[in-house]
mmCIF file of C-alpha atoms in Angstrom:
data_model
loop_
_atom_site.group_PDB
_atom_site.id
_atom_site.type_symbol
_atom_site.label_atom_id
_atom_site.label_comp_id
_atom_site.label_asym_id
_atom_site.label_seq_id
_atom_site.Cartn_x
_atom_site.Cartn_y
_atom_site.Cartn_z
ATOM 1 C CA MET Y 9 -30.137 -51.694 -41.196
ATOM 2 C CA SER Y 10 -27.415 -49.604 -40.740
ATOM 3 C CA VAL Y 11 -25.021 -49.930 -37.832
ATOM 4 C CA ARG Y 12 -25.730 -46.058 -37.085
ATOM 5 C CA SER Y 13 -29.506 -46.944 -36.757
ATOM 6 C CA ILE Y 14 -28.802 -50.108 -34.911
ATOM 7 C CA ALA Y 15 -26.782 -47.760 -32.236
ATOM 8 C CA ARG Y 16 -29.362 -45.367 -32.280
ATOM 9 C CA GLU Y 17 -32.201 -47.792 -31.473
ATOM 10 C CA SER Y 18 -29.901 -49.437 -28.689
ATOM 11 C CA ILE Y 19 -29.110 -46.314 -27.136
ATOM 12 C CA GLY Y 20 -33.061 -45.757 -27.040
ATOM 13 C CA TRP Y 21 -33.677 -48.654 -25.242
ATOM 14 C CA SER Y 22 -30.901 -47.934 -22.955
ATOM 15 C CA ILE Y 23 -32.265 -44.670 -21.926
ATOM 16 C CA ALA Y 24 -35.739 -46.272 -21.457
ATOM 17 C CA LEU Y 25 -34.097 -48.915 -19.245
ATOM 18 C CA SER Y 26 -32.133 -45.974 -17.285
ATOM 19 C CA VAL Y 27 -35.340 -44.188 -16.597
ATOM 20 C CA LEU Y 28 -36.981 -47.242 -15.282
ATOM 21 C CA MET Y 29 -34.336 -48.335 -12.970
ATOM 22 C CA ILE Y 30 -34.436 -44.892 -11.721
ATOM 23 C CA LEU Y 31 -38.102 -45.122 -10.974
ATOM 24 C CA VAL Y 32 -37.752 -48.411 -9.450
ATOM 25 C CA GLY Y 33 -35.040 -47.220 -7.382
ATOM 26 C CA LEU Y 34 -36.952 -44.443 -6.347
ATOM 27 C CA PHE Y 35 -40.032 -46.589 -5.378
ATOM 28 C CA ALA Y 36 -37.681 -48.882 -3.319
ATOM 29 C CA LEU Y 37 -36.465 -45.675 -1.353
ATOM 30 C CA ILE Y 38 -40.055 -44.450 -0.865
ATOM 31 C CA ALA Y 39 -41.422 -47.876 0.137
ATOM 32 C CA PRO Y 40 -38.403 -49.820 1.547
ATOM 33 C CA LEU Y 41 -40.422 -52.648 3.400
ATOM 34 C CA ALA Y 42 -41.996 -53.598 0.237
ATOM 35 C CA ALA Y 43 -38.731 -53.498 -1.720
ATOM 36 C CA GLY Y 44 -37.399 -56.010 1.068
ATOM 37 C CA VAL Y 45 -39.894 -58.230 0.683
ATOM 38 C CA ALA Y 46 -39.515 -58.257 -2.924
ATOM 39 C CA VAL Y 47 -35.931 -58.810 -2.633
ATOM 40 C CA THR Y 48 -36.560 -61.667 -0.311
ATOM 41 C CA THR Y 49 -38.996 -63.092 -2.488
ATOM 42 C CA VAL Y 50 -36.606 -62.980 -5.559
ATOM 43 C CA ILE Y 51 -33.942 -64.697 -3.314
ATOM 44 C CA GLY Y 52 -36.361 -67.184 -2.309
ATOM 45 C CA TRP Y 53 -37.550 -68.293 -6.051
ATOM 46 C CA LEU Y 54 -33.814 -68.245 -6.832
ATOM 47 C CA LEU Y 55 -33.014 -70.676 -4.266
ATOM 48 C CA LEU Y 56 -35.757 -72.738 -5.281
ATOM 49 C CA LEU Y 57 -34.265 -72.646 -8.884
ATOM 50 C CA SER Y 58 -30.912 -73.638 -7.423
ATOM 51 C CA GLY Y 59 -32.413 -76.950 -5.705
ATOM 52 C CA ALA Y 60 -33.871 -77.789 -9.155
ATOM 53 C CA THR Y 61 -30.692 -77.507 -10.870
ATOM 54 C CA HIS Y 62 -29.014 -79.697 -8.136
ATOM 55 C CA VAL Y 63 -31.788 -82.274 -8.376
ATOM 56 C CA TRP Y 64 -30.879 -82.121 -12.357
ATOM 57 C CA PHE Y 65 -27.120 -82.707 -11.448
ATOM 58 C CA ALA Y 66 -27.965 -85.723 -9.184
ATOM 59 C CA TRP Y 67 -29.582 -87.341 -12.031
ATOM 60 C CA HIS Y 68 -26.534 -87.118 -14.267
ATOM 61 C CA VAL Y 69 -23.788 -87.758 -11.719
ATOM 62 C CA ARG Y 70 -22.271 -91.398 -11.759
ATOM 63 C CA SER Y 71 -21.575 -92.062 -8.267
ATOM 64 C CA ALA Y 72 -23.934 -92.914 -5.304
ATOM 65 C CA GLY Y 73 -22.143 -90.356 -2.832
ATOM 66 C CA ALA Y 74 -22.493 -87.553 -5.499
ATOM 67 C CA VAL Y 75 -26.470 -88.485 -5.734
ATOM 68 C CA VAL Y 76 -26.699 -88.185 -2.088
ATOM 69 C CA TRP Y 77 -24.686 -85.122 -1.685
ATOM 70 C CA GLU Y 78 -26.630 -83.279 -4.692
ATOM 71 C CA ALA Y 79 -29.952 -84.589 -3.242
ATOM 72 C CA LEU Y 80 -28.944 -83.053 0.226
ATOM 73 C CA VAL Y 81 -27.724 -79.838 -1.231
ATOM 74 C CA ALA Y 82 -30.958 -79.519 -3.389
ATOM 75 C CA LEU Y 83 -33.129 -80.049 -0.039
ATOM 76 C CA ALA Y 84 -31.230 -77.378 1.648
ATOM 77 C CA TYR Y 85 -32.056 -74.942 -1.185
ATOM 78 C CA PHE Y 86 -35.582 -76.127 -1.436
ATOM 79 C CA PHE Y 87 -36.005 -75.644 2.483
ATOM 80 C CA GLY Y 88 -34.597 -72.245 2.231
ATOM 81 C CA GLY Y 89 -36.352 -71.122 -0.802
ATOM 82 C CA ILE Y 90 -39.774 -72.486 0.449
ATOM 83 C CA TYR Y 91 -38.911 -70.955 4.121
ATOM 84 C CA LEU Y 92 -38.507 -67.463 2.622
ATOM 85 C CA LEU Y 93 -41.630 -67.748 0.282
ATOM 86 C CA LEU Y 94 -43.624 -68.556 2.985
ATOM 87 C CA HIS Y 95 -41.944 -66.332 5.684
ATOM 88 C CA PRO Y 96 -40.716 -63.092 3.741
ATOM 89 C CA LEU Y 97 -40.785 -61.066 6.906
ATOM 90 C CA ALA Y 98 -38.424 -63.527 8.783
ATOM 91 C CA GLY Y 99 -36.496 -63.971 5.847
ATOM 92 C CA LEU Y 100 -35.867 -60.009 5.726
ATOM 93 C CA VAL Y 101 -34.690 -60.071 9.211
ATOM 94 C CA SER Y 102 -32.218 -63.020 8.526
ATOM 95 C CA LEU Y 103 -31.033 -61.143 5.267
ATOM 96 C CA THR Y 104 -30.603 -57.912 7.447
ATOM 97 C CA LEU Y 105 -28.606 -59.701 9.879
ATOM 98 C CA ILE Y 106 -26.391 -61.140 6.891
ATOM 99 C CA LEU Y 107 -25.885 -57.529 5.417
ATOM 100 C CA SER Y 108 -24.935 -56.349 9.030
ATOM 101 C CA ALA Y 109 -22.394 -59.310 9.300
ATOM 102 C CA TYR Y 110 -20.851 -58.318 5.758
ATOM 103 C CA LEU Y 111 -20.449 -54.840 6.848
ATOM 104 C CA LEU Y 112 -18.698 -55.786 9.892
ATOM 105 C CA VAL Y 113 -16.469 -58.168 8.394
ATOM 106 C CA LYS Y 114 -15.861 -55.872 5.583
ATOM 107 C CA GLY Y 115 -14.914 -52.748 7.885
ATOM 108 C CA ILE Y 116 -12.437 -55.008 9.609
ATOM 109 C CA VAL Y 117 -10.818 -55.837 6.658
ATOM 110 C CA GLU Y 118 -10.753 -52.182 5.370
ATOM 111 C CA LEU Y 119 -9.191 -51.226 8.955
ATOM 112 C CA VAL Y 120 -6.596 -53.804 8.562
ATOM 113 C CA GLY Y 121 -5.692 -52.792 5.126
ATOM 114 C CA GLY Y 122 -5.847 -49.119 6.034
ATOM 115 C CA PHE Y 123 -3.340 -49.598 8.891
ATOM 116 C CA GLY Y 124 -1.296 -51.524 6.444
ATOM 117 C CA LEU Y 125 -1.351 -48.519 3.949
ATOM 118 C CA ARG Y 126 -1.083 -45.806 6.700
ATOM 119 C CA GLY Y 127 1.199 -42.850 5.594
ATOM 120 C CA MET Y 128 0.516 -43.906 2.233
ATOM 121 C CA PRO Y 129 -1.886 -41.624 -0.447
ATOM 122 C CA GLY Y 130 -5.463 -43.340 0.181
ATOM 123 C CA GLY Y 131 -4.705 -45.049 3.405
ATOM 124 C CA GLY Y 132 -6.836 -42.700 5.463
ATOM 125 C CA TRP Y 133 -9.826 -43.081 3.287
ATOM 126 C CA MET Y 134 -9.494 -46.797 3.769
ATOM 127 C CA LEU Y 135 -9.359 -46.364 7.552
ATOM 128 C CA LEU Y 136 -12.737 -44.101 7.216
ATOM 129 C CA ASP Y 137 -14.362 -46.613 5.021
ATOM 130 C CA GLY Y 138 -13.682 -49.334 7.840
ATOM 131 C CA VAL Y 139 -14.734 -47.201 10.547
ATOM 132 C CA PHE Y 140 -17.995 -46.241 8.652
ATOM 133 C CA SER Y 141 -18.739 -49.693 7.813
ATOM 134 C CA ILE Y 142 -18.472 -50.999 11.294
ATOM 135 C CA VAL Y 143 -20.478 -48.319 12.765
ATOM 136 C CA VAL Y 144 -23.140 -48.819 10.046
ATOM 137 C CA ALA Y 145 -22.964 -52.589 10.618
ATOM 138 C CA LEU Y 146 -23.263 -52.081 14.578
ATOM 139 C CA MET Y 147 -26.437 -49.620 14.148
ATOM 140 C CA ILE Y 148 -28.264 -52.004 11.978
ATOM 141 C CA TRP Y 149 -27.409 -55.069 14.564
ATOM 142 C CA ALA Y 150 -28.311 -52.979 17.273
ATOM 143 C CA HIS Y 151 -31.771 -52.121 15.804
ATOM 144 C CA LEU Y 152 -32.946 -55.603 14.681
ATOM 145 C CA PRO Y 153 -35.385 -56.586 13.909
ATOM 146 C CA SER Y 154 -37.017 -53.108 13.452
ATOM 147 C CA SER Y 155 -34.060 -52.227 10.948
ATOM 148 C CA ALA Y 156 -34.972 -55.127 8.525
ATOM 149 C CA ALA Y 157 -38.067 -52.872 7.692
ATOM 150 C CA TRP Y 158 -35.761 -50.637 5.918
ATOM 151 C CA VAL Y 159 -32.226 -51.580 5.458
ATOM 152 C CA PRO Y 160 -32.339 -54.020 2.597
ATOM 153 C CA GLY Y 161 -34.953 -52.228 0.494
ATOM 154 C CA THR Y 162 -33.266 -48.950 1.037
ATOM 155 C CA LEU Y 163 -29.698 -50.476 0.173
ATOM 156 C CA VAL Y 164 -31.326 -52.104 -2.840
ATOM 157 C CA GLY Y 165 -33.017 -48.984 -4.042
ATOM 158 C CA ILE Y 166 -30.110 -46.633 -3.757
ATOM 159 C CA ALA Y 167 -27.871 -49.230 -5.763
ATOM 160 C CA ILE Y 168 -30.825 -49.367 -8.347
ATOM 161 C CA LEU Y 169 -30.980 -45.449 -8.504
ATOM 162 C CA PHE Y 170 -27.343 -44.960 -8.963
ATOM 163 C CA SER Y 171 -27.210 -47.621 -11.540
ATOM 164 C CA GLY Y 172 -30.028 -46.127 -13.618
ATOM 165 C CA PHE Y 173 -28.411 -42.646 -13.253
ATOM 166 C CA SER Y 174 -25.187 -43.763 -14.521
ATOM 167 C CA ARG Y 175 -26.582 -45.782 -17.247
ATOM 168 C CA LEU Y 176 -28.541 -42.744 -18.366
ATOM 169 C CA LEU Y 177 -25.424 -40.641 -18.210
ATOM 170 C CA LEU Y 178 -23.303 -43.086 -20.131
ATOM 171 C CA SER Y 179 -26.265 -43.373 -22.730
ATOM 172 C CA LEU Y 180 -26.810 -39.942 -22.951
ATOM 173 C CA ALA Y 181 -22.885 -39.779 -23.888
ATOM 174 C CA ALA Y 182 -23.259 -42.331 -26.218
ATOM 175 C CA ARG Y 183 -26.005 -40.693 -28.213
ATOM 176 C CA ARG Y 184 -23.820 -37.637 -28.355
ATOM 177 C CA VAL Y 185 -21.075 -39.678 -29.997
ATOM 178 C CA VAL Y 186 -23.423 -41.408 -32.398
ATOM 179 C CA THR Y 187 -25.282 -38.230 -33.423
ATOM 180 C CA ALA Y 188 -21.872 -36.487 -34.203
ATOM 181 C CA LEU Y 189 -20.680 -39.372 -36.392
ATOM 182 C CA PRO Y 190 -20.862 -38.550 -40.097
#
């Protein structure tokens, strides 16, 4: 198989993946609660996997203190994962609260950075980003727990949708380049 045919096949798969990502992103925007619950479920399973990894580490460390530490960390991961899987809506509220806190801290950092760059090109944009992040964080927090029904799913949907579009445009550009090759 030639390099050119491998590139064409890869680009075809990349375009297909892009379209799938766009569809998943649109679904998440149409059904943000379902998307949020799905995200919470994935995080729950990842926590269980992390707990299993710490159990594995506990079997391979040499000191008693390390075994106890790894076992305690594994229990924390297992507890968090099981809780999220059994109570996805409560986990969704917690995830929304964490997102709100993240945006608040990010906004404060952007404001501090923007004031430090005042008078320099781009400094105003950093200030605007900080103010916008703080306002969004406060809006999400003020509407908890009802904002949990749409915030995580909407944010994930927007991220997947934009990733799908950017991947599609990149894949189409790559296809033009491969097609133009002799």
